[in-house]
Short mmCIF file of C-alpha atoms in Angstrom, two decimals:
data_model
loop_
_atom_site.label_atom_id
_atom_site.label_comp_id
_atom_site.label_asym_id
_atom_site.label_seq_id
_atom_site.Cartn_x
_atom_site.Cartn_y
_atom_site.Cartn_z
CA MET A 1 -1.59 -9.18 -1.03
CA ILE A 2 -0.35 -8.11 -4.59
CA GLU A 3 0.74 -4.88 -5.30
CA GLY A 4 -1.31 -2.21 -6.77
CA SER A 5 -4.83 -3.95 -4.45
CA ARG A 6 -6.19 -2.19 -1.51
CA GLN A 7 -6.55 -2.62 1.85
CA LEU A 8 -10.26 -2.46 2.88
CA PRO A 9 -11.75 -1.71 6.60
CA ALA A 10 -13.17 -4.19 8.01
CA HIS A 11 -17.05 -5.35 6.26
CA HIS A 12 -18.77 -8.88 6.43
CA LEU A 13 -19.45 -11.22 4.30
CA THR A 14 -22.60 -12.86 2.82
CA ILE A 15 -22.21 -16.13 0.82
CA ARG A 16 -25.19 -17.90 -0.83
CA VAL A 17 -26.26 -21.15 -0.09
CA PRO A 18 -28.90 -23.53 -1.65
CA TRP A 19 -31.78 -24.82 0.69
CA HIS A 20 -31.20 -27.94 2.16
CA ASP A 21 -33.64 -30.04 4.88
CA ASN A 22 -30.71 -31.23 6.28
CA GLY A 23 -29.26 -28.40 7.51
CA TRP A 24 -26.18 -28.46 5.45
CA ARG A 25 -25.03 -31.35 7.57
CA GLY A 26 -22.33 -32.77 5.01
CA THR A 27 -24.61 -35.82 4.14
CA VAL A 28 -26.39 -36.44 0.55
CA CYS A 29 -29.72 -35.09 0.42
CA ASP A 30 -32.67 -37.30 1.48
CA SER A 31 -33.91 -36.75 -2.40
CA PRO A 32 -32.21 -35.62 -5.28
CA CYS A 33 -31.32 -32.19 -5.96
CA GLY A 34 -34.54 -32.19 -8.23
CA ASN A 35 -37.32 -29.69 -5.89
CA THR A 36 -37.76 -25.90 -7.17
CA SER A 37 -36.19 -24.53 -3.79
CA CYS A 38 -32.59 -26.20 -4.85
CA THR A 39 -32.59 -25.83 -8.62
CA ILE A 40 -33.32 -22.02 -8.70
CA LEU A 41 -29.34 -22.03 -8.78
CA PRO A 42 -28.36 -22.66 -12.63
CA ARG A 43 -25.48 -25.17 -11.88
CA ILE A 44 -27.40 -27.89 -9.59
CA ALA A 45 -30.51 -27.48 -12.09
CA THR A 46 -28.23 -28.28 -15.00
CA SER A 47 -25.66 -30.53 -13.35
CA ARG A 48 -27.34 -32.72 -11.22
CA ASP A 49 -28.05 -36.53 -11.51
CA ASP A 50 -31.18 -37.70 -10.18
CA ALA A 51 -30.64 -41.45 -10.64
CA THR A 52 -27.05 -41.16 -8.99
CA GLU A 53 -28.28 -39.29 -6.09
CA THR A 54 -31.30 -41.70 -5.31
CA ALA A 55 -28.90 -44.39 -5.42
CA LEU A 56 -26.64 -42.43 -2.82
CA ALA A 57 -29.00 -40.79 -0.92
CA GLY A 58 -28.35 -40.85 2.88
CA LYS A 59 -24.84 -41.54 2.61
CA SER A 60 -22.13 -38.95 3.98
CA LEU A 61 -20.22 -36.69 1.26
CA ASP A 62 -17.05 -37.86 2.87
CA ASP A 63 -17.30 -41.54 1.90
CA LEU A 64 -17.91 -40.37 -2.46
CA GLU A 65 -15.54 -40.50 -4.90
CA ARG A 66 -14.77 -36.66 -6.29
CA GLU A 67 -16.75 -37.91 -9.43
CA GLN A 68 -19.82 -38.73 -7.61
CA LEU A 69 -20.34 -35.54 -5.40
CA PRO A 70 -23.46 -33.80 -5.77
CA PRO A 71 -23.46 -30.44 -7.56
CA CYS A 72 -24.77 -28.69 -4.65
CA VAL A 73 -20.99 -29.21 -3.04
CA GLU A 74 -20.28 -26.20 -5.56
CA GLU A 75 -22.87 -24.60 -4.24
CA HIS A 76 -21.77 -24.39 -0.38
CA ALA A 77 -24.68 -26.90 0.46
CA THR A 78 -22.16 -28.21 2.85
CA ILE A 79 -20.93 -25.09 5.32
CA MET A 80 -21.63 -27.44 8.20
CA ALA A 81 -19.46 -30.30 6.74
CA PRO A 82 -16.78 -31.68 9.77
CA PHE A 83 -14.56 -32.96 7.01
CA ALA A 84 -12.71 -31.43 4.53
CA LEU A 85 -13.72 -31.91 0.15
CA SER A 86 -11.45 -31.85 -2.52
CA LEU A 87 -13.02 -30.62 -5.57
CA LEU A 88 -11.60 -30.18 -9.36
CA LYS A 89 -12.15 -26.65 -10.91
CA ASN A 90 -12.05 -26.43 -14.55
CA HIS A 91 -11.76 -22.98 -16.16
CA PRO A 92 -14.98 -22.49 -17.93
CA TYR A 93 -13.32 -21.22 -21.11
CA ALA A 94 -10.83 -23.92 -21.40
CA HIS A 95 -12.84 -25.94 -23.87
CA ASN A 96 -14.59 -23.67 -25.98
CA ALA A 97 -12.05 -20.82 -26.23
CA LYS A 98 -8.68 -22.54 -26.81
CA THR A 99 -7.19 -19.72 -28.60
CA THR A 100 -7.34 -17.54 -25.12
CA HIS A 101 -7.65 -20.08 -22.86
CA GLY A 102 -6.59 -23.55 -24.00
CA HIS A 103 -3.54 -23.59 -21.80
CA PHE A 104 -5.49 -23.53 -18.36
CA GLU A 105 -5.77 -27.36 -17.03
CA ASP A 106 -8.19 -28.53 -14.05
CA THR A 107 -7.02 -27.55 -10.69
CA PRO A 108 -8.08 -29.20 -7.20
CA TYR A 109 -9.46 -26.79 -4.63
CA THR A 110 -10.28 -28.36 -1.35
CA ILE A 111 -13.26 -26.66 1.24
CA GLN A 112 -12.16 -26.99 4.61
CA PRO A 113 -14.11 -28.22 7.69
CA TYR A 114 -17.20 -25.81 8.57
CA SER A 115 -16.43 -23.27 5.50
CA ALA A 116 -17.50 -22.26 2.30
CA ALA A 117 -16.23 -20.99 -1.03
CA ALA A 118 -16.69 -17.40 -1.43
CA VAL A 119 -16.87 -16.10 -4.83
CA PRO A 120 -17.45 -12.32 -5.66
CA PHE A 121 -19.07 -12.67 -9.05
CA ARG A 122 -20.22 -8.87 -9.24
CA TRP A 123 -16.63 -7.97 -8.55
CA MET A 124 -15.70 -10.09 -11.40
CA LEU A 125 -17.97 -8.14 -14.06
CA ARG A 126 -15.89 -5.96 -16.38
CA GLU A 127 -18.92 -3.48 -16.34
CA GLN A 128 -18.69 -2.72 -12.06
CA ILE A 129 -14.63 -2.88 -12.18
CA GLU A 130 -14.43 -0.53 -15.64
CA GLY A 131 -17.67 1.48 -15.08
CA ASN A 132 -20.63 2.20 -17.59
CA ALA A 133 -21.64 5.75 -17.63
CA GLN A 134 -24.97 5.17 -19.79
CA ARG A 135 -25.87 2.73 -17.28
CA ASN A 136 -24.76 5.32 -14.50
CA VAL A 137 -22.09 2.35 -12.63
CA GLN A 138 -19.31 3.73 -11.29
CA GLY A 139 -16.15 1.75 -11.76
CA LYS A 140 -14.71 0.43 -9.02
CA MET A 141 -11.45 0.84 -10.16
CA ASP A 142 -11.64 4.75 -10.06
CA ALA A 143 -13.39 4.17 -6.45
CA TYR A 144 -10.77 1.86 -5.18
CA ALA A 145 -7.75 3.13 -7.23
CA PHE A 146 -6.10 -0.46 -7.78
CA ALA A 147 -4.47 -1.04 -10.45
CA TYR A 148 -6.59 -2.94 -12.76
CA GLU A 149 -5.60 -2.28 -16.50
CA THR A 150 -7.92 -2.76 -19.35
CA ARG A 151 -5.14 -3.31 -21.97
CA ARG A 152 -4.07 -6.93 -20.05
CA GLU A 153 -7.81 -8.41 -20.96
CA PRO A 154 -7.69 -10.69 -24.08
CA ASP A 155 -9.67 -10.25 -26.92
CA LEU A 156 -12.09 -13.16 -26.95
CA THR A 157 -13.06 -13.19 -30.32
CA LEU A 158 -10.00 -14.31 -31.64
CA ASN A 159 -11.27 -17.75 -30.67
CA GLU A 160 -12.95 -19.83 -33.69
CA GLY A 161 -16.37 -19.06 -33.65
CA TRP A 162 -16.64 -17.31 -30.39
CA ASN A 163 -20.19 -15.71 -30.24
CA LYS A 164 -20.58 -14.62 -26.94
CA ASP A 165 -19.88 -10.83 -24.90
CA ASN A 166 -16.40 -10.34 -25.26
CA LYS A 167 -16.25 -7.97 -22.28
CA THR A 168 -18.33 -9.71 -19.21
CA TRP A 169 -15.79 -11.27 -17.05
CA ILE A 170 -12.66 -10.08 -16.00
CA GLN A 171 -10.21 -12.98 -17.56
CA GLU A 172 -6.41 -11.34 -16.89
CA GLY A 173 -4.72 -13.09 -13.50
CA THR A 174 -2.89 -9.68 -12.49
CA ASN A 175 -6.61 -7.75 -12.76
CA GLN A 176 -8.03 -10.72 -11.04
CA ARG A 177 -5.46 -10.74 -7.89
CA VAL A 178 -5.63 -7.12 -7.59
CA ILE A 179 -9.66 -7.25 -7.46
CA LEU A 180 -9.97 -10.58 -5.82
CA ASP A 181 -7.16 -9.35 -2.75
CA THR A 182 -8.82 -6.27 -2.79
CA PHE A 183 -12.25 -7.72 -2.19
CA PHE A 184 -11.16 -10.34 0.53
CA SER A 185 -8.75 -7.70 2.17
CA ALA A 186 -12.31 -6.64 3.98
CA ALA A 187 -12.74 -9.79 5.85
CA LYS A 188 -11.07 -9.56 8.86
CA PRO A 189 -10.48 -12.83 11.02
CA ASP A 190 -12.56 -12.76 14.29
CA GLN A 191 -13.67 -9.25 13.30
CA SER A 192 -16.26 -10.01 10.40
CA LEU A 193 -19.46 -11.88 10.71
CA VAL A 194 -20.27 -14.35 7.64
CA PHE A 195 -24.28 -14.39 6.79
CA PHE A 196 -25.38 -17.28 5.35
CA TYR A 197 -29.01 -16.51 3.02
CA ALA A 198 -30.94 -18.93 0.25
CA LYS A 199 -32.25 -17.15 -2.78
CA ARG A 200 -35.81 -19.40 -2.48
CA THR A 201 -37.23 -21.85 0.21
CA PRO A 202 -39.87 -23.39 1.33
CA LEU A 203 -40.54 -21.36 3.94
CA ALA A 204 -42.82 -18.39 1.82
CA GLU A 205 -43.14 -17.49 -1.81
CA ASP A 206 -41.04 -14.52 -1.24
CA PRO A 207 -38.40 -12.92 -3.62
CA ARG A 208 -37.09 -11.65 -0.59
CA ARG A 209 -33.13 -13.40 0.47
CA VAL A 210 -33.91 -15.73 3.76
CA ILE A 211 -31.04 -15.66 5.97
CA VAL A 212 -29.82 -19.40 7.18
CA GLY A 213 -27.64 -18.54 9.85
CA VAL A 214 -24.41 -16.12 10.86
CA GLY A 215 -21.23 -16.52 12.01
CA ARG A 216 -17.90 -15.08 12.59
CA VAL A 217 -14.99 -15.44 9.53
CA GLU A 218 -12.04 -17.32 11.42
CA SER A 219 -9.56 -17.64 8.32
CA ILE A 220 -9.42 -16.86 4.85
CA SER A 221 -7.46 -19.00 2.39
CA GLY A 222 -4.55 -17.48 0.06
CA PRO A 223 -5.15 -17.42 -4.15
CA ILE A 224 -5.17 -20.11 -5.98
CA GLU A 225 -3.46 -19.90 -9.68
CA TYR A 226 -4.91 -22.19 -11.98
CA ARG A 227 -2.51 -24.87 -13.24
CA TYR A 228 -1.29 -24.91 -16.64
CA ALA A 229 -0.83 -27.03 -19.75
CA GLY A 230 3.40 -27.69 -19.74
CA GLY A 231 3.52 -26.31 -15.81
CA THR A 232 3.91 -22.59 -16.50
CA CYS A 233 2.13 -19.94 -18.30
CA PRO A 234 3.03 -19.98 -21.62
CA PRO A 235 4.77 -16.91 -22.94
CA GLY A 236 1.77 -14.41 -24.47
CA LYS A 237 -0.72 -16.00 -22.82
CA ILE A 238 -2.94 -15.26 -19.92
CA SER A 239 -2.66 -16.25 -16.59
CA GLY A 240 -5.50 -16.59 -14.11
CA PHE A 241 -6.85 -17.52 -10.40
CA LEU A 242 -9.77 -19.44 -9.12
CA TRP A 243 -12.66 -16.92 -7.94
CA GLU A 244 -13.09 -18.65 -4.82
CA ARG A 245 -11.32 -18.10 -1.63
CA ASN A 246 -12.08 -20.37 1.54
CA ILE A 247 -14.26 -18.77 3.88
CA GLU A 248 -13.68 -21.20 7.82
CA HIS A 249 -16.68 -19.52 9.90
CA SER A 250 -17.12 -20.09 13.76
CA ILE A 251 -20.44 -22.16 13.63
CA ARG A 252 -20.52 -25.39 15.46
CA PRO A 253 -23.19 -28.11 16.22
CA ASN A 254 -24.35 -26.98 19.80
CA GLY A 255 -21.81 -23.94 19.65
CA ARG A 256 -21.56 -20.54 21.47
CA ASP A 257 -19.99 -18.44 18.19
CA GLY A 258 -23.01 -18.33 15.67
CA PHE A 259 -26.04 -20.50 15.05
CA LEU A 260 -28.06 -21.86 11.88
CA LEU A 261 -32.06 -21.04 12.34
CA PRO A 262 -33.86 -24.68 12.96
CA TYR A 263 -36.06 -24.23 9.39
CA ALA A 264 -36.15 -27.58 9.50
CA GLU A 265 -37.83 -27.95 12.85
CA LEU A 266 -40.02 -25.02 11.47
CA LEU A 267 -41.62 -26.46 8.46
CA ALA A 268 -41.89 -30.16 9.97
CA LEU A 269 -44.08 -28.19 12.78
CA ALA A 270 -46.33 -26.36 9.93
CA GLU A 271 -47.15 -29.89 8.27
CA LYS A 272 -49.07 -30.95 11.40
CA ASP A 273 -50.23 -26.93 11.97
CA ASP A 274 -51.38 -25.53 8.79
CA SER A 275 -52.21 -22.30 10.39
CA LEU A 276 -48.68 -21.40 11.70
CA ASP A 277 -47.62 -18.46 9.81
CA VAL A 278 -44.28 -19.66 8.81
CA ALA A 279 -43.33 -16.05 7.17
CA SER A 280 -43.51 -14.60 10.60
CA CYS A 281 -40.70 -16.88 11.68
CA THR A 282 -38.22 -16.03 8.36
CA ALA A 283 -35.56 -13.90 8.58
CA PHE A 284 -35.33 -12.07 5.69
CA ALA A 285 -32.82 -9.96 4.70
CA PRO A 286 -33.02 -6.51 5.10
CA ASP A 287 -34.74 -4.77 1.84
CA GLU A 288 -32.04 -1.88 1.61
CA TYR A 289 -29.28 -4.24 1.30
CA PHE A 290 -30.98 -6.57 -1.48
CA GLU A 291 -27.35 -5.88 -3.81
CA GLN A 292 -25.33 -6.94 -1.20
CA TYR A 293 -27.46 -10.24 -0.65
CA SER A 294 -27.14 -10.92 -4.35
CA TYR A 295 -24.22 -11.78 -6.55
CA GLY A 296 -22.92 -15.00 -4.77
CA SER A 297 -21.06 -13.17 -2.14
CA GLU A 298 -20.53 -9.97 -1.22
CA LEU A 299 -19.38 -7.24 1.24
CA LEU A 300 -21.72 -6.20 3.69
CA PRO A 301 -21.16 -2.99 5.86
CA GLN A 302 -21.89 -2.46 9.70
CA ASP A 303 -25.20 -1.14 9.59
CA GLY A 304 -26.20 -3.68 6.95
CA ALA A 305 -24.66 -6.41 9.52
CA ILE A 306 -26.68 -4.92 12.50
CA ALA A 307 -29.83 -4.71 10.41
CA SER A 308 -29.52 -8.53 9.25
CA LEU A 309 -28.88 -9.40 13.21
CA LEU A 310 -31.76 -7.52 14.02
CA ALA A 311 -33.96 -9.70 11.29
CA LEU A 312 -32.62 -12.95 13.12
CA GLU A 313 -33.69 -11.74 16.35
CA LYS A 314 -37.06 -10.54 15.28
CA SER A 315 -37.02 -14.24 13.51
CA ILE A 316 -36.01 -16.15 16.77
CA LYS A 317 -38.53 -14.34 19.30
CA ALA A 318 -41.59 -15.38 16.76
CA MET A 319 -40.38 -18.90 16.60
CA ARG A 320 -39.19 -19.41 20.34
CA GLY A 321 -42.91 -19.95 21.61
CA LEU A 322 -43.14 -22.52 19.00
CA PHE A 323 -40.29 -25.29 19.82
CA ALA A 324 -37.26 -26.09 22.06
CA ALA A 325 -33.68 -24.57 20.94
CA PRO A 326 -31.25 -22.74 22.51
CA TRP A 327 -32.93 -19.94 21.81
CA GLU A 328 -31.42 -17.69 24.60
CA ALA A 329 -27.70 -18.27 23.54
CA TYR A 330 -28.76 -16.94 20.27
CA LEU A 331 -30.53 -14.01 21.67
CA GLN A 332 -27.36 -12.56 23.69
CA TRP A 333 -25.23 -13.78 21.09
CA ILE A 334 -26.81 -11.48 18.79
CA ASP A 335 -27.21 -8.91 21.71
CA LYS A 336 -22.98 -8.79 22.33
CA GLU A 337 -22.34 -8.86 18.44
CA LEU A 338 -24.91 -5.78 17.96
CA ASN A 339 -23.40 -3.87 21.01
CA ARG A 340 -19.38 -4.48 19.34
CA LEU A 341 -20.82 -3.53 15.76
CA TRP A 342 -22.60 -0.28 17.03
CA GLN A 343 -19.13 0.29 18.52
CA ALA A 344 -17.15 -0.37 15.03
CA ARG A 345 -19.68 1.40 13.04
CA GLY A 346 -18.28 4.82 14.46
CA ALA A 347 -19.67 8.29 14.73
CA PHE A 348 -18.98 8.98 10.92
CA PRO A 349 -20.50 5.84 8.76
CA GLY A 350 -21.35 8.59 6.03
CA LEU A 351 -18.15 10.65 5.70
CA GLY A 352 -16.88 8.87 2.15
CA ALA A 353 -20.07 9.54 0.80
CA ALA A 354 -20.29 13.17 1.97
CA LEU A 355 -16.34 13.80 0.75
CA HIS A 356 -18.12 12.30 -2.67
CA ALA A 357 -20.72 14.94 -2.62
CA PHE A 358 -17.89 17.62 -2.06
CA GLY A 359 -16.31 16.83 -4.88
CA MET A 360 -13.27 14.72 -3.60
CA PRO A 361 -11.92 11.95 -5.56
CA HIS A 362 -11.70 8.52 -4.20
CA ALA A 363 -13.75 10.39 -1.42
CA ASN A 364 -14.56 6.83 0.43
CA LEU A 365 -10.39 5.75 0.18
CA LEU A 366 -9.77 8.89 1.80
CA ALA A 367 -12.49 8.74 4.46
CA TRP A 368 -11.47 4.87 5.21
CA HIS A 369 -7.74 6.59 5.74
CA LEU A 370 -8.54 9.76 7.69
CA LEU A 371 -11.20 7.44 9.95
CA GLY A 372 -7.88 4.44 9.96
CA ASP A 373 -7.08 3.86 13.66
CA GLY A 374 -10.57 3.37 14.72
CA ASP A 375 -11.20 6.02 17.53
CA ASP A 376 -14.53 7.08 17.85
CA SER A 377 -13.89 10.16 20.09
CA VAL A 378 -11.57 11.44 16.75
CA ASP A 379 -13.65 14.08 15.00
CA PRO A 380 -11.85 13.76 11.03
CA TRP A 381 -12.78 16.90 9.85
CA PRO A 382 -9.54 18.56 11.33
CA ARG A 383 -7.69 15.14 9.69
CA PHE A 384 -9.25 16.58 6.52
CA SER A 385 -8.28 20.01 6.30
CA ALA A 386 -5.04 18.97 7.26
CA ALA A 387 -4.93 16.57 4.29
CA LEU A 388 -5.92 19.44 1.55
CA GLU A 389 -3.12 21.92 3.25
CA ASP A 390 -0.67 19.27 2.69
CA PRO A 391 -1.08 16.22 0.30
CA ALA A 392 2.10 15.03 0.63
CA SER A 393 0.80 13.40 3.84
CA LEU A 394 -1.09 11.28 2.22
CA PRO A 395 -0.72 7.76 0.87
CA SER A 396 0.07 8.50 -3.48
CA TYR A 397 -3.01 7.19 -4.42
CA LEU A 398 -4.98 9.74 -3.01
CA ARG A 399 -3.30 12.67 -3.50
CA GLU A 400 -4.47 12.89 -7.16
CA GLY A 401 -6.84 15.79 -7.71
CA ILE A 402 -5.96 17.36 -4.79
CA GLY A 403 -4.84 20.90 -5.10
CA ALA A 404 -5.44 24.57 -4.89
CA THR A 405 -8.55 24.36 -6.21
CA LEU A 406 -10.46 21.89 -3.81
CA ARG A 407 -8.29 23.99 -0.75
CA GLN A 408 -9.82 27.29 -1.73
CA LYS A 409 -13.27 25.52 -2.19
CA TRP A 410 -12.96 24.33 1.12
CA LYS A 411 -12.01 27.40 2.75
CA ALA A 412 -14.74 29.48 0.88
CA LEU A 413 -17.52 26.69 1.86
CA PRO A 414 -20.19 28.86 3.64
CA ASP A 415 -20.90 28.25 7.17
CA ASN A 416 -24.34 26.21 6.38
CA ARG A 417 -23.27 24.45 3.40
CA ARG A 418 -20.28 22.97 6.15
CA ALA A 419 -22.87 21.85 8.52
CA LEU A 420 -24.84 20.35 5.89
CA LEU A 421 -21.75 17.83 4.99
CA THR A 422 -20.63 17.54 8.34
CA LEU A 423 -24.44 16.42 9.22
CA LEU A 424 -24.66 14.13 6.11
CA ALA A 425 -21.37 12.38 7.55
CA ARG A 426 -23.40 11.32 10.51
CA PHE A 427 -25.55 9.28 8.59
CA ASN A 428 -24.88 5.69 6.58
CA LEU A 429 -25.77 6.67 2.97
CA SER A 430 -24.60 6.03 -0.32
CA ASN A 431 -22.52 7.96 -2.73
CA ASN A 432 -25.81 8.78 -4.42
CA GLN A 433 -27.82 9.46 -1.44
CA ALA A 434 -25.30 11.80 -0.03
CA LEU A 435 -24.99 14.07 -3.77
CA ARG A 436 -28.50 13.79 -3.55
CA SER A 437 -28.81 15.57 0.07
CA TYR A 438 -25.81 17.88 -0.65
CA GLN A 439 -25.85 19.28 -4.14
CA GLU A 440 -29.39 21.34 -4.61
CA THR A 441 -29.38 20.77 -8.42
CA GLU A 442 -29.62 17.03 -7.75
CA ARG A 443 -32.12 17.75 -5.20
CA HIS A 444 -34.25 19.42 -8.08
CA LYS A 445 -33.92 16.55 -10.15
CA ALA A 446 -35.25 14.43 -7.80
CA GLY A 447 -38.06 16.64 -7.27
CA ILE A 448 -36.76 17.18 -3.56
CA GLU A 449 -37.98 21.31 -3.32
CA ILE A 450 -36.09 21.91 -0.12
CA GLY A 451 -33.16 24.18 0.64
CA ASP A 452 -30.15 23.90 3.03
CA ALA A 453 -31.45 25.11 6.12
CA ASP A 454 -34.66 23.20 5.71
CA ILE A 455 -32.73 19.98 6.30
CA LEU A 456 -30.52 21.34 8.96
CA ALA A 457 -33.45 22.57 10.70
CA ASN A 458 -35.18 18.91 10.25
#
């Protein structure tokens, strides 16, 4: 990891895939990518070549030249391909922003067998990193205390004819590395799960995301820097990195460590029986984790993974009476993972949110530090008290803002306020949810007219 990034605790990954009736096996579609389920993704809709895909239909992608590969390859349609695929990535600004990006050259990238390129688009938005008080967006640079620097970002208006937003995406290489290293540090091989999902499918006319499969993260590739004209990044020019990192997963045909749901077989059955309730057999991503099933790839917390596994379990139980599949093996795998994730979740999933409500800077980072050894029997509150008494015992990036004022505030905290804070730490809450529950003024703003005693008594 590059200096200035942060090591996050284990999370799980979500990766968006396009709908493919062939089950993402690594062959060209039987028909062009012109169906509505596939073309909901802009890159496929604008880049497909129906004539070429019709001519190549049924051929393995492994037999095609790089320039013949359909656009769905770039959108993770080949997660079950048993072979590697070589792509050439070009920087989207290299041709229309030559002053700032003209030195970027096409850069090779390989999708390894049984893998997908995770791209955390939301984490590369400047608003998400720097924050926006007017839109109530807390910047990740503050929340995670990583070494992102706004001054490094280029002024895109220096490019002749530039008429787009100047501050949408993170452009500068060091900033990109800090953010990407931090994001991917949360994906732990053999610990983290990866959930594949589709935005639109023929299963149901429903805006919810559909989970198509789940496996374990087996490996994460390292960063890839763009190639430059002349071989090296010219002095005074920005560097840049591919946002993709290769995530190898554990799902295999007839394997025992993850699975894809047999939606193709379900749809084939529905064609013969129009009374079949396909929607009831569909694994919809949990509503409360809609954002984690958006933006291409995102981090999913332990409770989100648990809820997603329960959605898959519900789908399997609805399907298993309709046709044969390794249903019991799938359910046993889900049961085993649920047991593991409940333990990994720990007894204090809301500690960071509770500390945020109390007023601690970098509250979630501090919580992860206090719970770092993963021992579920440890009470984090004595550790918190000790950290307030001796901030020097904390890593340097966690000491900011911790002083006499916070120590006195903690010591003078009434018993009922302390009890409420302790209670909130037991729930998986967002920062805003914990703040609304803990701070009476925030409760009133939300129209919640109850006191601390009412919450504690419930």
